[in-house]
């Protein structure tokens, strides 16, 4: 295989030994051995206007000397521009589809009327789709991406996704790091062929089992990136925008960081940790103090983690594994180069970051079991079925509070995402417990093989048809999605 200058990741497996011929950077004993981060981290442009266009078109991008992407872009940018708005704003967004394929945009985490939500039945093959909605929800790190049935994975993989940040007064009062001290990071794994082209061609077993696991990490669309920072406190808004890969976010040398927010905005209280599991679709808002690093360079890494094998078809995942390092492998993501003192060298956080107002478990009108299975012929199913465009799978009364029990009977992880709500994770079976991000409002929750995860949510969104699905995009495209009607 041709040697390339960018870093392909090579994992140390969690179980089965993952041998890799292109080992250039890896972690042993949770320490990063080597790594050359030579590309400046790109920061997407911001859109602050409340009326704007998002045009999806073809892109031909030379990322580095060796690396080339024939992909898709929003407003000539991969990732797409960061939309930054205030709570209470009324938006007018014109989506222009110039990719020659069905598409529609979904605003992941936003609670908007059904016809504004990017339901797959609203795809357009060309022309424009007009979005009009108000932002009546908590400040937070949301995101947007296409949602056409069967081809969401391909379109996201090729470059169509971006941040959607909402700000509000509650958050501004905390005086969190902003401007150059606030950095959005979208992490996505990709696969490159021998001519240095990023390609989307998951194999059959990948589509059926693991989802597409790549061997090249892009942060904000760039391989092997570095970012210059001062020795002070930064706010990192991290999005796992990958199709299938889960990351165990950490810093080199176990440098601690503080989790302040997640999918639906600020946590009730800040939580210090040194690692954080993030599945596709999930966001983490963290504060890190780079003056705590031992040297002038520190890497953001994904630490190895265990994927429980769950029930049935043991070992299938490894047997039918993909080309990339397996799920759970460790590797480095990017480098922070620390230079100079910072004005922002400390931050005083209140004990309470935000008013959570989670619904009480006892207030639930009903409990709904959601069975997640892998069936030999049918593929991934929700309650035994695969997605059908017009069939209503779950009917929920507007204003009701419900507990949903996601029961993973398969042996692959499923990050379950529900449109039109934010929920609170109540409990998880087994011994993993809840992780720091799960103390806040969520819209996506990781259900590992064999686990049952209970979440509570109140359905206050406008009546109509929405979806919920697994956010492993290969699973979703394979039909692991269902219609949810609010009546
Ligand atoms: Cu981020 Cu229905 O998806
Ligand atoms: Cu969503
Ligand atoms: Cu899944």
Short mmCIF file of C-alpha atoms and ligand atoms in Angstrom, two decimals:
data_model
loop_
_atom_site.label_atom_id
_atom_site.label_comp_id
_atom_site.label_asym_id
_atom_site.label_seq_id
_atom_site.Cartn_x
_atom_site.Cartn_y
_atom_site.Cartn_z
CA UNK A 1 0.00 0.00 0.00
CA UNK A 2 1.22 3.44 -0.91
CA UNK A 3 2.53 5.42 2.05
CA UNK A 4 0.66 8.63 2.67
CA UNK A 5 1.58 11.58 4.81
CA UNK A 6 -1.75 11.90 6.53
CA UNK A 7 -2.43 9.73 9.53
CA UNK A 8 -4.59 6.76 9.11
CA UNK A 9 -5.81 5.48 12.37
CA UNK A 10 -4.82 2.11 13.60
CA UNK A 11 -6.49 0.67 16.57
CA UNK A 12 -5.51 -1.52 19.41
CA UNK A 13 -8.50 -3.80 19.50
CA UNK A 14 -10.66 -4.46 22.49
CA UNK A 15 -10.77 -8.23 22.43
CA UNK A 16 -9.72 -9.58 19.11
CA UNK A 17 -6.31 -8.36 18.07
CA UNK A 18 -6.73 -5.77 15.37
CA UNK A 19 -3.68 -5.89 13.20
CA UNK A 20 -3.16 -3.03 10.86
CA UNK A 21 -0.69 -2.70 8.02
CA UNK A 22 -0.85 1.08 8.02
CA UNK A 23 -0.06 1.73 11.62
CA UNK A 24 1.19 5.28 11.92
CA UNK A 25 -0.45 6.45 15.09
CA UNK A 26 -1.85 4.43 17.87
CA UNK A 27 -2.39 4.28 21.54
CA UNK A 28 -0.83 1.81 23.89
CA UNK A 29 -1.71 1.95 27.56
CA UNK A 30 -3.85 4.92 26.70
CA UNK A 31 -0.87 6.97 25.57
CA UNK A 32 -0.44 8.21 22.10
CA UNK A 33 2.82 6.96 20.69
CA UNK A 34 3.24 9.09 17.64
CA UNK A 35 1.40 11.34 15.33
CA UNK A 36 2.08 14.19 13.00
CA UNK A 37 -0.59 16.80 12.86
CA UNK A 38 0.35 19.15 10.11
CA UNK A 39 -2.86 20.65 8.80
CA UNK A 40 -4.41 23.75 10.29
CA UNK A 41 -7.88 23.08 11.68
CA UNK A 42 -10.49 24.78 9.50
CA UNK A 43 -13.29 26.71 11.17
CA UNK A 44 -16.45 26.92 9.09
CA UNK A 45 -17.96 30.36 8.40
CA UNK A 46 -20.84 31.43 10.58
CA UNK A 47 -24.31 32.44 9.45
CA UNK A 48 -25.90 34.91 11.86
CA UNK A 49 -28.62 36.30 9.60
CA UNK A 50 -32.09 34.92 10.22
CA UNK A 51 -32.90 34.66 6.49
CA UNK A 52 -30.45 32.73 4.38
CA UNK A 53 -29.92 30.02 1.79
CA UNK A 54 -28.29 26.65 2.13
CA UNK A 55 -27.26 25.25 -1.22
CA UNK A 56 -26.21 21.63 -1.48
CA UNK A 57 -23.96 21.01 -4.46
CA UNK A 58 -21.12 18.86 -5.68
CA UNK A 59 -17.66 19.56 -4.39
CA UNK A 60 -14.26 18.61 -5.58
CA UNK A 61 -11.89 19.38 -2.77
CA UNK A 62 -8.17 18.96 -2.47
CA UNK A 63 -7.77 18.53 1.27
CA UNK A 64 -4.00 18.00 1.29
CA UNK A 65 -1.36 17.23 -1.33
CA UNK A 66 -2.30 13.55 -1.11
CA UNK A 67 -5.95 13.66 -0.31
CA UNK A 68 -8.88 14.39 -2.49
CA UNK A 69 -12.62 14.41 -1.92
CA UNK A 70 -15.29 14.27 -4.59
CA UNK A 71 -18.05 15.10 -2.24
CA UNK A 72 -21.00 17.28 -1.45
CA UNK A 73 -21.03 20.67 0.18
CA UNK A 74 -23.33 23.23 1.75
CA UNK A 75 -22.61 26.77 0.54
CA UNK A 76 -19.25 25.65 -0.84
CA UNK A 77 -18.07 24.47 2.53
CA UNK A 78 -17.33 21.08 4.11
CA UNK A 79 -18.53 20.92 6.82
CA UNK A 80 -21.35 23.34 6.08
CA UNK A 81 -21.46 26.81 7.63
CA UNK A 82 -22.14 27.06 11.35
CA UNK A 83 -25.59 28.54 11.85
CA UNK A 84 -25.57 30.68 15.00
CA UNK A 85 -28.87 32.08 16.22
CA UNK A 86 -30.62 33.37 19.30
CA UNK A 87 -33.46 31.75 21.13
CA UNK A 88 -36.68 33.41 20.01
CA UNK A 89 -35.47 34.11 16.47
CA UNK A 90 -37.78 33.43 13.54
CA UNK A 91 -35.90 31.87 10.66
CA UNK A 92 -36.42 31.79 6.92
CA UNK A 93 -34.16 29.26 5.28
CA UNK A 94 -34.21 28.35 1.62
CA UNK A 95 -32.73 24.93 0.89
CA UNK A 96 -31.50 24.59 -2.68
CA UNK A 97 -30.84 21.08 -3.88
CA UNK A 98 -28.27 20.94 -6.67
CA UNK A 99 -26.85 17.49 -6.02
CA UNK A 100 -29.01 15.59 -8.51
CA UNK A 101 -30.32 13.25 -5.83
CA UNK A 102 -33.31 13.38 -3.45
CA UNK A 103 -32.57 15.34 -0.32
CA UNK A 104 -34.11 17.33 2.51
CA UNK A 105 -32.54 18.99 5.54
CA UNK A 106 -33.23 17.92 9.10
CA UNK A 107 -32.34 20.19 12.03
CA UNK A 108 -31.11 17.64 14.51
CA UNK A 109 -32.25 18.50 18.03
CA UNK A 110 -34.54 21.37 17.05
CA UNK A 111 -38.20 21.11 17.85
CA UNK A 112 -40.01 22.41 14.77
CA UNK A 113 -43.33 21.67 13.01
CA UNK A 114 -43.43 18.36 11.11
CA UNK A 115 -43.21 19.89 7.64
CA UNK A 116 -40.09 21.81 8.78
CA UNK A 117 -38.40 18.78 10.31
CA UNK A 118 -36.98 17.14 7.19
CA UNK A 119 -39.13 14.01 7.24
CA UNK A 120 -37.86 11.71 4.45
CA UNK A 121 -41.20 11.97 2.64
CA UNK A 122 -40.53 15.69 2.10
CA UNK A 123 -37.46 15.14 -0.09
CA UNK A 124 -37.00 17.26 -3.18
CA UNK A 125 -35.03 16.02 -6.19
CA UNK A 126 -34.12 19.54 -7.31
CA UNK A 127 -35.25 23.11 -6.77
CA UNK A 128 -35.91 24.63 -3.39
CA UNK A 129 -37.63 23.91 -0.08
CA UNK A 130 -38.61 26.79 2.15
CA UNK A 131 -38.18 26.45 5.88
CA UNK A 132 -39.86 28.82 8.30
CA UNK A 133 -39.74 28.21 12.02
CA UNK A 134 -39.10 29.87 15.34
CA UNK A 135 -36.44 28.88 17.83
CA UNK A 136 -38.22 28.29 21.11
CA UNK A 137 -35.82 26.07 22.93
CA UNK A 138 -32.75 26.03 25.10
CA UNK A 139 -29.38 27.31 23.97
CA UNK A 140 -27.28 24.42 22.77
CA UNK A 141 -25.17 22.72 20.15
CA UNK A 142 -27.52 21.35 17.56
CA UNK A 143 -26.69 20.36 13.98
CA UNK A 144 -28.16 19.87 10.54
CA UNK A 145 -27.82 17.20 7.89
CA UNK A 146 -29.83 15.62 5.05
CA UNK A 147 -32.49 13.02 5.80
CA UNK A 148 -33.54 11.21 2.59
CA UNK A 149 -34.39 7.55 3.10
CA UNK A 150 -31.64 5.06 2.11
CA UNK A 151 -29.08 7.77 1.23
CA UNK A 152 -28.64 9.84 4.39
CA UNK A 153 -25.41 7.99 5.20
CA UNK A 154 -23.93 8.68 1.80
CA UNK A 155 -24.83 12.38 1.79
CA UNK A 156 -23.56 13.04 5.30
CA UNK A 157 -20.40 11.06 4.61
CA UNK A 158 -19.69 13.07 1.48
CA UNK A 159 -19.82 16.34 3.37
CA UNK A 160 -23.36 17.51 4.09
CA UNK A 161 -23.57 18.47 7.75
CA UNK A 162 -23.00 21.52 9.90
CA UNK A 163 -23.44 23.00 13.35
CA UNK A 164 -26.59 24.83 14.43
CA UNK A 165 -25.84 26.78 17.59
CA UNK A 166 -28.55 28.49 19.63
CA UNK A 167 -27.62 31.08 22.23
CA UNK A 168 -29.75 32.54 25.01
CA UNK A 169 -29.54 34.84 28.02
CA UNK A 170 -29.29 32.08 30.61
CA UNK A 171 -26.14 30.85 28.92
CA UNK A 172 -24.69 34.30 28.24
CA UNK A 173 -24.92 35.10 31.95
CA UNK A 174 -22.33 32.39 32.60
CA UNK A 175 -19.75 34.30 30.62
CA UNK A 176 -18.35 31.16 29.04
CA UNK A 177 -15.32 31.34 26.74
CA UNK A 178 -16.40 32.71 23.36
CA UNK A 179 -14.95 34.11 20.16
CA UNK A 180 -11.58 32.49 19.51
CA UNK A 181 -11.93 30.60 22.82
CA UNK A 182 -14.96 28.68 21.61
CA UNK A 183 -14.16 26.01 19.04
CA UNK A 184 -16.68 23.72 17.35
CA UNK A 185 -15.22 20.33 16.41
CA UNK A 186 -17.05 17.80 14.26
CA UNK A 187 -15.35 14.42 14.24
CA UNK A 188 -15.90 12.10 11.29
CA UNK A 189 -14.10 8.96 10.19
CA UNK A 190 -13.60 8.34 6.51
CA UNK A 191 -12.03 5.84 4.20
CA UNK A 192 -9.52 6.59 1.49
CA UNK A 193 -8.65 4.50 -1.56
CA UNK A 194 -5.17 4.04 -2.98
CA UNK A 195 -5.37 7.11 -5.15
CA UNK A 196 -6.07 9.28 -2.11
CA UNK A 197 -9.74 9.70 -2.76
CA UNK A 198 -12.29 9.62 0.02
CA UNK A 199 -14.86 7.09 -1.04
CA UNK A 200 -18.21 5.91 0.21
CA UNK A 201 -18.61 2.23 -0.52
CA UNK A 202 -19.62 0.28 2.55
CA UNK A 203 -19.51 -3.45 2.03
CA UNK A 204 -22.62 -5.56 2.51
CA UNK A 205 -21.62 -6.73 6.01
CA UNK A 206 -20.92 -3.13 6.99
CA UNK A 207 -24.29 -1.99 5.82
CA UNK A 208 -25.86 -4.85 7.69
CA UNK A 209 -23.78 -4.96 10.84
CA UNK A 210 -21.27 -2.41 12.01
CA UNK A 211 -21.99 0.51 9.77
CA UNK A 212 -19.17 2.17 7.91
CA UNK A 213 -16.03 2.45 10.04
CA UNK A 214 -13.31 4.49 8.40
CA UNK A 215 -9.60 4.61 9.02
CA UNK A 216 -8.98 8.31 8.51
CA UNK A 217 -10.24 10.84 11.01
CA UNK A 218 -11.36 14.26 9.82
CA UNK A 219 -11.97 17.07 12.28
CA UNK A 220 -13.93 19.91 10.69
CA UNK A 221 -13.31 18.15 7.39
CA UNK A 222 -9.52 18.02 7.72
CA UNK A 223 -7.22 15.05 8.30
CA UNK A 224 -4.41 15.27 10.91
CA UNK A 225 -5.35 18.76 12.09
CA UNK A 226 -3.77 20.97 14.69
CA UNK A 227 -5.10 24.08 16.40
CA UNK A 228 -3.04 26.74 18.12
CA UNK A 229 -4.35 27.70 21.54
CA UNK A 230 -3.23 29.76 24.52
CA UNK A 231 -2.54 28.22 27.92
CA UNK A 232 -6.03 28.93 29.18
CA UNK A 233 -9.63 27.79 29.25
CA UNK A 234 -11.43 26.92 26.03
CA UNK A 235 -14.94 25.84 25.25
CA UNK A 236 -15.03 22.94 22.79
CA UNK A 237 -18.34 22.02 21.23
CA UNK A 238 -17.81 18.48 20.02
CA UNK A 239 -20.12 16.70 17.60
CA UNK A 240 -19.76 13.08 16.62
CA UNK A 241 -20.83 13.49 13.01
CA UNK A 242 -19.63 10.03 11.98
CA UNK A 243 -21.85 7.48 10.32
CA UNK A 244 -21.13 4.65 12.73
CA UNK A 245 -18.05 5.19 14.85
CA UNK A 246 -18.22 5.84 18.59
CA UNK A 247 -15.43 7.87 20.24
CA UNK A 248 -14.23 7.80 23.80
CA UNK A 249 -13.16 11.44 23.96
CA UNK A 250 -10.10 12.13 26.14
CA UNK A 251 -6.97 14.17 26.21
CA UNK A 252 -3.47 12.78 26.22
CA UNK A 253 -2.07 12.16 29.72
CA UNK A 254 -5.57 12.00 31.17
CA UNK A 255 -5.83 15.78 31.35
CA UNK A 256 -9.25 16.35 32.92
CA UNK A 257 -11.99 18.43 31.36
CA UNK A 258 -15.37 19.72 32.46
CA UNK A 259 -18.54 18.69 30.70
CA UNK A 260 -20.97 21.61 30.74
CA UNK A 261 -23.48 20.67 28.08
CA UNK A 262 -24.80 18.10 25.68
CA UNK A 263 -27.46 17.60 22.97
CA UNK A 264 -30.11 19.85 24.52
CA UNK A 265 -27.84 22.50 26.03
CA UNK A 266 -26.29 23.12 29.44
CA UNK A 267 -26.20 20.38 32.06
CA UNK A 268 -27.77 21.15 35.43
CA UNK A 269 -24.28 20.99 36.95
CA UNK A 270 -20.77 20.88 35.52
CA UNK A 271 -19.07 17.48 35.72
CA UNK A 272 -15.34 16.88 35.62
CA UNK A 273 -14.11 13.77 33.85
CA UNK A 274 -11.19 12.49 31.79
CA UNK A 275 -13.15 10.50 29.23
CA UNK A 276 -16.51 10.73 27.55
CA UNK A 277 -18.19 8.25 25.25
CA UNK A 278 -19.84 9.86 22.23
CA UNK A 279 -21.96 7.97 19.71
CA UNK A 280 -22.96 9.25 16.26
CA UNK A 281 -25.30 12.24 16.56
CA UNK A 282 -24.32 13.11 20.15
CA UNK A 283 -22.82 16.44 21.22
CA UNK A 284 -20.66 17.41 24.16
CA UNK A 285 -19.93 20.91 25.32
CA UNK A 286 -16.73 20.88 27.35
CA UNK A 287 -14.31 23.27 29.03
CA UNK A 288 -10.65 22.42 29.01
CA UNK A 289 -7.79 24.33 30.61
CA UNK A 290 -4.75 23.94 28.40
CA UNK A 291 -2.49 25.33 31.11
CA UNK A 292 -2.95 21.93 32.79
CA UNK A 293 -1.10 20.17 29.97
CA UNK A 294 2.43 19.00 30.75
CA UNK A 295 3.92 20.08 27.48
CA UNK A 296 3.31 22.58 24.74
CA UNK A 297 1.36 20.07 22.73
CA UNK A 298 -1.56 17.90 23.67
CA UNK A 299 -3.59 15.50 21.61
CA UNK A 300 -7.30 14.95 21.67
CA UNK A 301 -7.71 11.20 21.48
CA UNK A 302 -10.28 8.47 21.46
CA UNK A 303 -9.41 5.96 24.17
CA UNK A 304 -10.09 2.27 23.59
CA UNK A 305 -13.36 1.09 25.05
CA UNK A 306 -15.27 -2.13 25.42
CA UNK A 307 -18.22 -2.96 23.20
CA UNK A 308 -20.29 -5.53 25.06
CA UNK A 309 -21.15 -8.48 22.86
CA UNK A 310 -24.82 -8.67 23.87
CA UNK A 311 -26.99 -11.61 22.98
CA UNK A 312 -27.21 -13.84 19.92
CA UNK A 313 -24.80 -14.19 17.02
CA UNK A 314 -21.75 -13.82 19.21
CA UNK A 315 -18.63 -12.83 17.41
CA UNK A 316 -20.49 -11.91 14.26
CA UNK A 317 -19.41 -8.34 14.52
CA UNK A 318 -15.75 -9.25 14.35
CA UNK A 319 -16.22 -12.01 11.84
CA UNK A 320 -18.04 -9.71 9.47
CA UNK A 321 -15.96 -6.73 10.48
CA UNK A 322 -15.17 -3.80 8.26
CA UNK A 323 -11.93 -2.52 6.78
CA UNK A 324 -11.38 0.19 9.35
CA UNK A 325 -10.23 -0.39 12.91
CA UNK A 326 -13.02 -2.03 14.81
CA UNK A 327 -15.47 -0.23 17.04
CA UNK A 328 -13.77 0.48 20.36
CA UNK A 329 -10.25 0.88 19.00
CA UNK A 330 -8.14 3.77 20.32
CA UNK A 331 -6.35 6.43 18.26
CA UNK A 332 -5.60 10.13 18.21
CA UNK A 333 -7.89 12.77 16.71
CA UNK A 334 -6.05 16.10 16.63
CA UNK A 335 -3.38 18.20 18.28
CA UNK A 336 -3.60 21.41 20.28
CA UNK A 337 -0.40 23.47 20.19
CA UNK A 338 -0.18 25.57 23.29
CA UNK A 339 1.55 28.91 23.03
CA UNK A 340 1.59 31.82 25.42
CA UNK A 341 -0.40 32.92 28.43
CA UNK A 342 -4.09 33.54 28.18
CA UNK A 343 -6.37 36.21 29.57
CA UNK A 344 -8.84 33.42 29.96
CA UNK A 345 -6.83 31.43 32.46
CA UNK A 346 -9.57 30.50 34.85
CA UNK A 347 -13.29 30.30 34.94
CA UNK A 348 -15.70 30.40 37.84
CA UNK A 349 -18.68 28.21 37.19
CA UNK A 350 -21.72 28.31 39.46
CA UNK A 351 -22.78 25.01 41.07
CA UNK A 352 -25.90 25.16 38.98
CA UNK A 353 -25.40 25.86 35.28
CA UNK A 354 -29.00 25.77 34.22
CA UNK A 355 -32.56 25.07 35.23
CA UNK A 356 -33.27 21.57 33.99
CA UNK A 357 -36.97 21.00 34.80
CA UNK A 358 -36.89 17.32 33.87
CA UNK A 359 -40.24 15.53 34.02
CA UNK A 360 -40.72 13.23 37.02
CA UNK A 361 -40.74 9.52 36.21
CA UNK A 362 -44.02 9.27 38.11
CA UNK A 363 -45.66 11.78 35.76
CA UNK A 364 -45.42 9.44 32.76
CA UNK A 365 -48.70 8.68 30.99
CA UNK A 366 -47.32 5.43 29.65
CA UNK A 367 -44.24 3.31 29.02
CA UNK A 368 -43.44 2.16 25.52
CA UNK A 369 -41.03 -0.72 24.87
CA UNK A 370 -38.94 -0.21 21.74
CA UNK A 371 -37.32 -3.51 20.72
CA UNK A 372 -34.14 -3.25 18.69
CA UNK A 373 -33.25 -6.40 16.78
CA UNK A 374 -31.07 -7.67 14.01
CA UNK A 375 -32.87 -10.20 11.89
CA UNK A 376 -31.00 -12.45 9.54
CA UNK A 377 -32.98 -11.65 6.43
CA UNK A 378 -34.63 -8.35 7.30
CA UNK A 379 -31.68 -6.46 8.77
CA UNK A 380 -32.06 -4.01 11.64
CA UNK A 381 -35.57 -3.61 12.98
CA UNK A 382 -37.49 -1.49 15.46
CA UNK A 383 -40.26 -3.49 17.11
CA UNK A 384 -39.76 -6.14 14.43
CA UNK A 385 -40.30 -3.82 11.48
CA UNK A 386 -38.36 -1.78 9.00
CA UNK A 387 -39.20 1.75 7.94
CA UNK A 388 -42.13 2.41 5.67
CA UNK A 389 -42.72 5.95 4.52
CA UNK A 390 -46.43 6.27 5.35
CA UNK A 391 -47.03 3.66 8.05
CA UNK A 392 -47.45 5.20 11.51
CA UNK A 393 -45.56 3.10 14.03
CA UNK A 394 -46.04 4.99 17.27
CA UNK A 395 -48.91 7.37 18.02
CA UNK A 396 -48.39 9.74 20.90
CA UNK A 397 -50.85 12.23 22.38
CA UNK A 398 -49.68 15.80 22.25
CA UNK A 399 -48.83 16.99 25.73
CA UNK A 400 -48.28 13.47 27.07
CA UNK A 401 -45.21 12.46 28.98
CA UNK A 402 -43.89 9.02 28.11
CA UNK A 403 -41.13 6.67 29.11
CA UNK A 404 -39.54 4.85 26.21
CA UNK A 405 -37.54 1.73 26.85
CA UNK A 406 -34.95 1.04 24.19
CA UNK A 407 -34.14 -2.67 24.42
CA UNK A 408 -31.10 -3.73 22.41
CA UNK A 409 -31.41 -7.44 21.63
CA UNK A 410 -28.72 -7.31 18.96
CA UNK A 411 -24.97 -7.41 19.27
CA UNK A 412 -24.20 -4.03 17.76
CA UNK A 413 -24.51 -0.60 19.44
CA UNK A 414 -27.51 1.55 18.49
CA UNK A 415 -27.48 5.31 19.18
CA UNK A 416 -31.22 5.96 19.28
CA UNK A 417 -32.48 9.38 18.23
CA UNK A 418 -36.01 10.78 18.55
CA UNK A 419 -37.15 13.79 16.54
CA UNK A 420 -39.39 16.53 17.95
CA UNK A 421 -38.29 16.12 21.58
CA UNK A 422 -35.46 16.36 24.03
CA UNK A 423 -35.49 13.63 26.66
CA UNK A 424 -33.87 12.75 29.96
CA UNK A 425 -32.16 9.39 30.36
CA UNK A 426 -33.59 7.73 33.48
CA UNK A 427 -31.57 4.56 33.70
CA UNK A 428 -29.51 2.01 31.88
CA UNK A 429 -29.39 -1.70 32.66
CA UNK A 430 -26.05 -3.37 33.23
CA UNK A 431 -23.13 -1.68 34.89
CA UNK A 432 -22.32 1.25 32.61
CA UNK A 433 -24.66 3.58 34.46
CA UNK A 434 -25.22 7.10 33.16
CA UNK A 435 -22.34 9.11 31.74
CA UNK A 436 -21.88 12.88 32.36
CA UNK A 437 -23.71 14.00 29.21
CA UNK A 438 -26.70 11.90 30.25
CA UNK A 439 -27.35 14.17 33.22
CA UNK A 440 -28.65 16.74 30.72
CA UNK A 441 -31.27 17.02 27.99
CA UNK A 442 -30.60 14.54 25.20
CA UNK A 443 -31.98 13.68 21.78
CA UNK A 444 -29.69 10.74 21.06
CA UNK A 445 -28.72 7.97 23.47
CA UNK A 446 -26.32 5.09 23.04
CA UNK A 447 -27.84 1.68 23.68
CA UNK A 448 -25.07 -0.90 23.80
CA UNK A 449 -25.69 -4.58 22.96
CA UNK A 450 -27.72 -6.22 25.70
CA UNK A 451 -28.66 -2.91 27.33
CA UNK A 452 -32.07 -1.47 28.10
CA UNK A 453 -32.12 2.32 28.37
CA UNK A 454 -35.14 4.16 29.73
CA UNK A 455 -35.76 7.78 28.75
CA UNK A 456 -38.55 10.19 29.65
CA UNK A 457 -39.92 12.93 27.41
CA UNK A 458 -42.88 15.22 26.99
CA UNK A 459 -44.37 15.53 23.51
CA UNK A 460 -45.15 19.22 23.13
CA UNK A 461 -44.22 19.58 19.45
CA UNK A 462 -46.90 20.49 16.87
CA UNK A 463 -49.10 17.59 15.76
CA UNK A 464 -48.02 15.58 12.77
CA UNK A 465 -45.55 13.02 11.49
CA UNK A 466 -41.94 12.76 12.66
CA UNK A 467 -39.44 9.91 12.82
CA UNK A 468 -37.19 8.22 15.32
CA UNK A 469 -34.31 6.00 14.36
CA UNK A 470 -30.90 4.62 15.00
CA UNK A 471 -28.26 7.26 14.26
CA UNK A 472 -25.83 4.69 12.95
CA UNK A 473 -26.55 5.99 9.44
CA UNK A 474 -26.04 2.61 7.78
CA UNK A 475 -28.61 1.16 10.16
CA UNK A 476 -30.98 4.05 9.53
CA UNK A 477 -30.62 3.71 5.76
CA UNK A 478 -31.12 -0.02 6.11
CA UNK A 479 -34.56 0.71 7.62
CA UNK A 480 -33.90 1.09 11.35
CA UNK A 481 -36.30 4.00 11.52
CA UNK A 482 -39.97 4.39 12.41
CA UNK A 483 -42.72 6.98 12.08
CA UNK A 484 -43.86 8.80 15.17
CA UNK A 485 -47.14 10.68 14.95
CA UNK A 486 -48.12 13.30 17.51
CA UNK A 487 -51.92 13.46 17.62
CU1 LIG B 1 -29.57 13.52 13.04
CU2 LIG B 1 -33.14 11.95 12.15
O1 LIG B 1 -31.33 12.69 12.54
CU1 LIG B 2 -32.89 14.59 14.51
CU1 LIG B 3 -28.23 0.93 15.00
#
